[in-house]
Tab-separated table of C-alpha atoms in Angstrom:
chain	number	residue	atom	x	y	z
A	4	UNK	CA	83.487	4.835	30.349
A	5	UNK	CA	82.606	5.114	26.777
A	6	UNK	CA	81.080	2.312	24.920
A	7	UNK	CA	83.080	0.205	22.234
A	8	UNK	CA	81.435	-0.087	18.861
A	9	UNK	CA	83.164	-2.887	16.374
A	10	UNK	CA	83.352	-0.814	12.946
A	11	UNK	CA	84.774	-2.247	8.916
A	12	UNK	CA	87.600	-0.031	8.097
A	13	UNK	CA	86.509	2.725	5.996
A	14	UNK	CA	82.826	3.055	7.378
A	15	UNK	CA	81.148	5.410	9.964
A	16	UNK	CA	79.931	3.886	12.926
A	17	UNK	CA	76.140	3.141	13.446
A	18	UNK	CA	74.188	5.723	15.561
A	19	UNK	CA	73.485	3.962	18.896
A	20	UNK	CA	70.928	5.326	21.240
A	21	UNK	CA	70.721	4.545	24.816
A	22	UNK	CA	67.487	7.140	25.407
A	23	UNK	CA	63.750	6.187	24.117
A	24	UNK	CA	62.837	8.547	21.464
A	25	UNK	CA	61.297	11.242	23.412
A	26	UNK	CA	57.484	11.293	22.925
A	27	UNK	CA	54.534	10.363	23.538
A	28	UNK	CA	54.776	5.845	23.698
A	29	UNK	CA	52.055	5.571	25.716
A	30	UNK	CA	48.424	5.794	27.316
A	31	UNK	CA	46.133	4.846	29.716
A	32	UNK	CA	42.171	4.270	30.097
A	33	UNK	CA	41.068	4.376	33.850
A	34	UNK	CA	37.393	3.989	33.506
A	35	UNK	CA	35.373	4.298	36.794
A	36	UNK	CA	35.662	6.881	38.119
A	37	UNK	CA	34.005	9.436	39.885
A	38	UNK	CA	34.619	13.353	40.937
A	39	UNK	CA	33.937	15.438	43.517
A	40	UNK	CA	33.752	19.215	44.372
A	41	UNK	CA	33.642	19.583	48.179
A	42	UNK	CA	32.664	23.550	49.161
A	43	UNK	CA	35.218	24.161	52.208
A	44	UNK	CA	34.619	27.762	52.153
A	45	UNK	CA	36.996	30.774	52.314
A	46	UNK	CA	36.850	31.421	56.577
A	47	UNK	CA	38.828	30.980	59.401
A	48	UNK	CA	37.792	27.542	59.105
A	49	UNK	CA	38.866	26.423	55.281
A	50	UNK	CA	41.971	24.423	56.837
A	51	UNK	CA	39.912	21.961	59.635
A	52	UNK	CA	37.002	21.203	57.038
A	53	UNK	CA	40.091	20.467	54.091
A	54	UNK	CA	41.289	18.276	57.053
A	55	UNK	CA	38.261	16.479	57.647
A	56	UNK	CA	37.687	15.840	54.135
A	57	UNK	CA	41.013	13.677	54.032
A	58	UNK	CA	40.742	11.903	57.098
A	59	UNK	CA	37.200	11.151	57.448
A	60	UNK	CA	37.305	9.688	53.494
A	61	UNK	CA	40.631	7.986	54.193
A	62	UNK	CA	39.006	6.476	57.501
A	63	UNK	CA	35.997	4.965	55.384
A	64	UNK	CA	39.209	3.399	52.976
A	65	UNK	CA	38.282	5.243	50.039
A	66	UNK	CA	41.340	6.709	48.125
A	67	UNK	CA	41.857	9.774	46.780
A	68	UNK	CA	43.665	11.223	43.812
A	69	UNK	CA	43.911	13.878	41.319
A	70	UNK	CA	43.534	16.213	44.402
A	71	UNK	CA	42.873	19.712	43.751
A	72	UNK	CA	42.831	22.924	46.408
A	73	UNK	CA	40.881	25.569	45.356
A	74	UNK	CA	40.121	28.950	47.199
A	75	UNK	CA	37.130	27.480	48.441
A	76	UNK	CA	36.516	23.772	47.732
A	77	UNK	CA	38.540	20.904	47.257
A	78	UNK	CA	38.201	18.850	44.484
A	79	UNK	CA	39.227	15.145	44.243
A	80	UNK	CA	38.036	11.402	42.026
A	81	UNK	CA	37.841	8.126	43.393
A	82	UNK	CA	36.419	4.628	42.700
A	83	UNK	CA	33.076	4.680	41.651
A	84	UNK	CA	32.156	1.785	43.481
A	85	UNK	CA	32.873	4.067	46.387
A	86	UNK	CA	30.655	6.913	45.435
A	87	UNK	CA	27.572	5.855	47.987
A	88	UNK	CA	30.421	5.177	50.839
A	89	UNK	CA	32.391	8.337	50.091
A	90	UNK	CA	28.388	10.680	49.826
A	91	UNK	CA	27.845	9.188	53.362
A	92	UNK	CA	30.973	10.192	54.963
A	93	UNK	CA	30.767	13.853	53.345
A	94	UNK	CA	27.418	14.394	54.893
A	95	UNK	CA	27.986	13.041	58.204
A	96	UNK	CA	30.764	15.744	58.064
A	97	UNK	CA	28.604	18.453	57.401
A	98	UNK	CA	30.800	18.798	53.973
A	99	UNK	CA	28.451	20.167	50.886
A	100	UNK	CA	29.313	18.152	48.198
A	101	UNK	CA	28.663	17.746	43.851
A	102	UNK	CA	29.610	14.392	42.812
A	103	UNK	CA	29.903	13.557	39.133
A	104	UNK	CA	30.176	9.572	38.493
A	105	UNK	CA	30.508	7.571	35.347
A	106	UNK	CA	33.627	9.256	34.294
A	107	UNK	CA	37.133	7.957	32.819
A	108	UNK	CA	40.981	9.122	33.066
A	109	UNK	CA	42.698	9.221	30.436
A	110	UNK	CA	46.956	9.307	30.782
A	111	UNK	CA	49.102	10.466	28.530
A	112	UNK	CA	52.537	9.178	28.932
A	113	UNK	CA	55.754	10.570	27.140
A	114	UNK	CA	59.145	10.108	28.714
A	115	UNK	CA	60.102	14.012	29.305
A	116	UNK	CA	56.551	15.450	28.854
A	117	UNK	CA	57.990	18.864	29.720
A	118	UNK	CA	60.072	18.825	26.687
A	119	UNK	CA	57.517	18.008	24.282
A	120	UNK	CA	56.089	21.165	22.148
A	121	UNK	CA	52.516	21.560	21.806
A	122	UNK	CA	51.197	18.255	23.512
A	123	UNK	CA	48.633	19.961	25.293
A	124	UNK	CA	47.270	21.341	22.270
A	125	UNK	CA	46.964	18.285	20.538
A	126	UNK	CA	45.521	16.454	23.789
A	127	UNK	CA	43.287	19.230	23.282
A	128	UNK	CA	42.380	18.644	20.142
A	129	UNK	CA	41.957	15.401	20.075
A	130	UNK	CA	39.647	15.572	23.013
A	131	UNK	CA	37.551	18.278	21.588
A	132	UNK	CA	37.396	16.117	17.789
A	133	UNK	CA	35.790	13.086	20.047
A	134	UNK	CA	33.268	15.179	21.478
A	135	UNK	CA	34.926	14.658	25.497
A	136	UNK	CA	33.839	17.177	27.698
A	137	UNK	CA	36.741	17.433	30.176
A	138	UNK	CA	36.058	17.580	34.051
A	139	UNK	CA	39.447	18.042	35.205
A	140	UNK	CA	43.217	18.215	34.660
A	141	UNK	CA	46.358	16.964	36.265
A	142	UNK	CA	50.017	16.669	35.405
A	143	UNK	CA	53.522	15.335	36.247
A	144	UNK	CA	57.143	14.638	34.734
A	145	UNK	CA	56.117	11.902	32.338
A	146	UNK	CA	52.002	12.318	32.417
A	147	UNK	CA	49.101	13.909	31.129
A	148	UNK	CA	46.086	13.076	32.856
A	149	UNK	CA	41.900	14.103	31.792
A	150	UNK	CA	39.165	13.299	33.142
A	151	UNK	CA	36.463	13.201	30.574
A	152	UNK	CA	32.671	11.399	30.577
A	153	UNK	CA	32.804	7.600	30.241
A	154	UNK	CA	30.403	7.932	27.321
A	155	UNK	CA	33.364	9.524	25.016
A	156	UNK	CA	36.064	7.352	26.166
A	157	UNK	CA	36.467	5.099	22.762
A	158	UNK	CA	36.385	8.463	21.015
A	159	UNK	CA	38.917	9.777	23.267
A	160	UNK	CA	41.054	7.248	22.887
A	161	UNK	CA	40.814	7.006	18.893
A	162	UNK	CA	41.702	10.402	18.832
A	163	UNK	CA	44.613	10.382	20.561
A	164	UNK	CA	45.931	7.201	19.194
A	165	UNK	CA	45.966	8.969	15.783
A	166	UNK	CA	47.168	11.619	16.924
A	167	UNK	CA	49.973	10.530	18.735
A	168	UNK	CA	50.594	7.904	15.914
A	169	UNK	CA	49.893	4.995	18.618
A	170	UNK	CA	49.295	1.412	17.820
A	171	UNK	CA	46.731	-0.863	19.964
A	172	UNK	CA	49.248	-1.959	21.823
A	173	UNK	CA	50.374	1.002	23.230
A	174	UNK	CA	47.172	1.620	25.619
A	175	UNK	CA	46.340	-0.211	28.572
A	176	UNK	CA	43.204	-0.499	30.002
A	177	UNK	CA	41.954	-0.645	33.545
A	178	UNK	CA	39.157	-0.171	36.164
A	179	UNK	CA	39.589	1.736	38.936
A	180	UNK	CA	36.911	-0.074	40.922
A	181	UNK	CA	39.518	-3.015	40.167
A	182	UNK	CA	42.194	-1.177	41.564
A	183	UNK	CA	40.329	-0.483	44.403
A	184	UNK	CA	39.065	-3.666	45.644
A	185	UNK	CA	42.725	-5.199	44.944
């Protein structure tokens, strides 16, 4: 059913737009949070220690996300509040583990990220002009997400903001140890 659009005689209609500009409108500070590399090895038994990583840290309640399989280790953030908790549980698994805390995710939001030219570039860019080392990567549809040191965060997200051409309002801020508890 097409839409109805009252015109004066002689005069083109307006252009209406039912889609958000594609782009990026948004982004997100997730400060935090913490990484780490779990060695699972490459043997016959890779699959039951990737298997006790997930269920012994989901059994102690501390989430995981930006999950990442690797030949030979696994490699995952959490809360930081949950660093201590989630060292514990590695060890009593017998699981060698490098945890990095003090870190912060950055999102990147656009509605059809796939269709935008060059945004990894400029994410990039903008990353590398505030001086953010970047830990790790992770993507979707509509996201962009980096996990840089907490120390470049501001710089981070001052970067992007001008490079996106983002006003104030268009980043949110939150804690993950927040998130967490809640």
């Amino acid at each position: 059913m097409a839409a109805s659009v009252n015109t004066v005689e002689g005069t083109a209609p307006a252009n209406v737009s039912f889609e958000r500009e594609r782009g990026v409108y948004a982004l997100e500070v997730h400060r935090d949070v913490a990484h780490a590399i779990i060695e699972v090895g490459e043997d016959a038994g890779r699959t039951g220690r990737i298997l006790r990583v997930f269920s012994s840290l989901s059994s102690a309640r501390v989430p995981v996300f930006l999950i990442k399989m690797h030949r030979s280790a696994v490699t995952l953030a959490f809360a930081g509040a949950t660093t201590e908790l989630a060292t514990e549980v590695l060890r009593g698994e017998g699981l060698s583990a490098d945890i990095r805390g003090g870190l912060t995710l950055l999102v990147v939001r656009a509605a059809s990220m796939r269709d935008l030219h060059g945004v990894m570039t400029s994410i990039a860019d903008a990353l590398f002009d505030a001086g953010a080392r970047l830990y790790e990567t992770g993507d979707s549809h509509n996201s962009v997400q980096c996990l840089i040191e907490q120390d470049s965060a501001e710089a981070a997200e001052r970067q992007l903001c001008a490079r996106f051409q983002l006003s104030t309002d268009a980043v949110s801020h939150f804690s993950v140890n927040v998130e967490a508890a809640g």
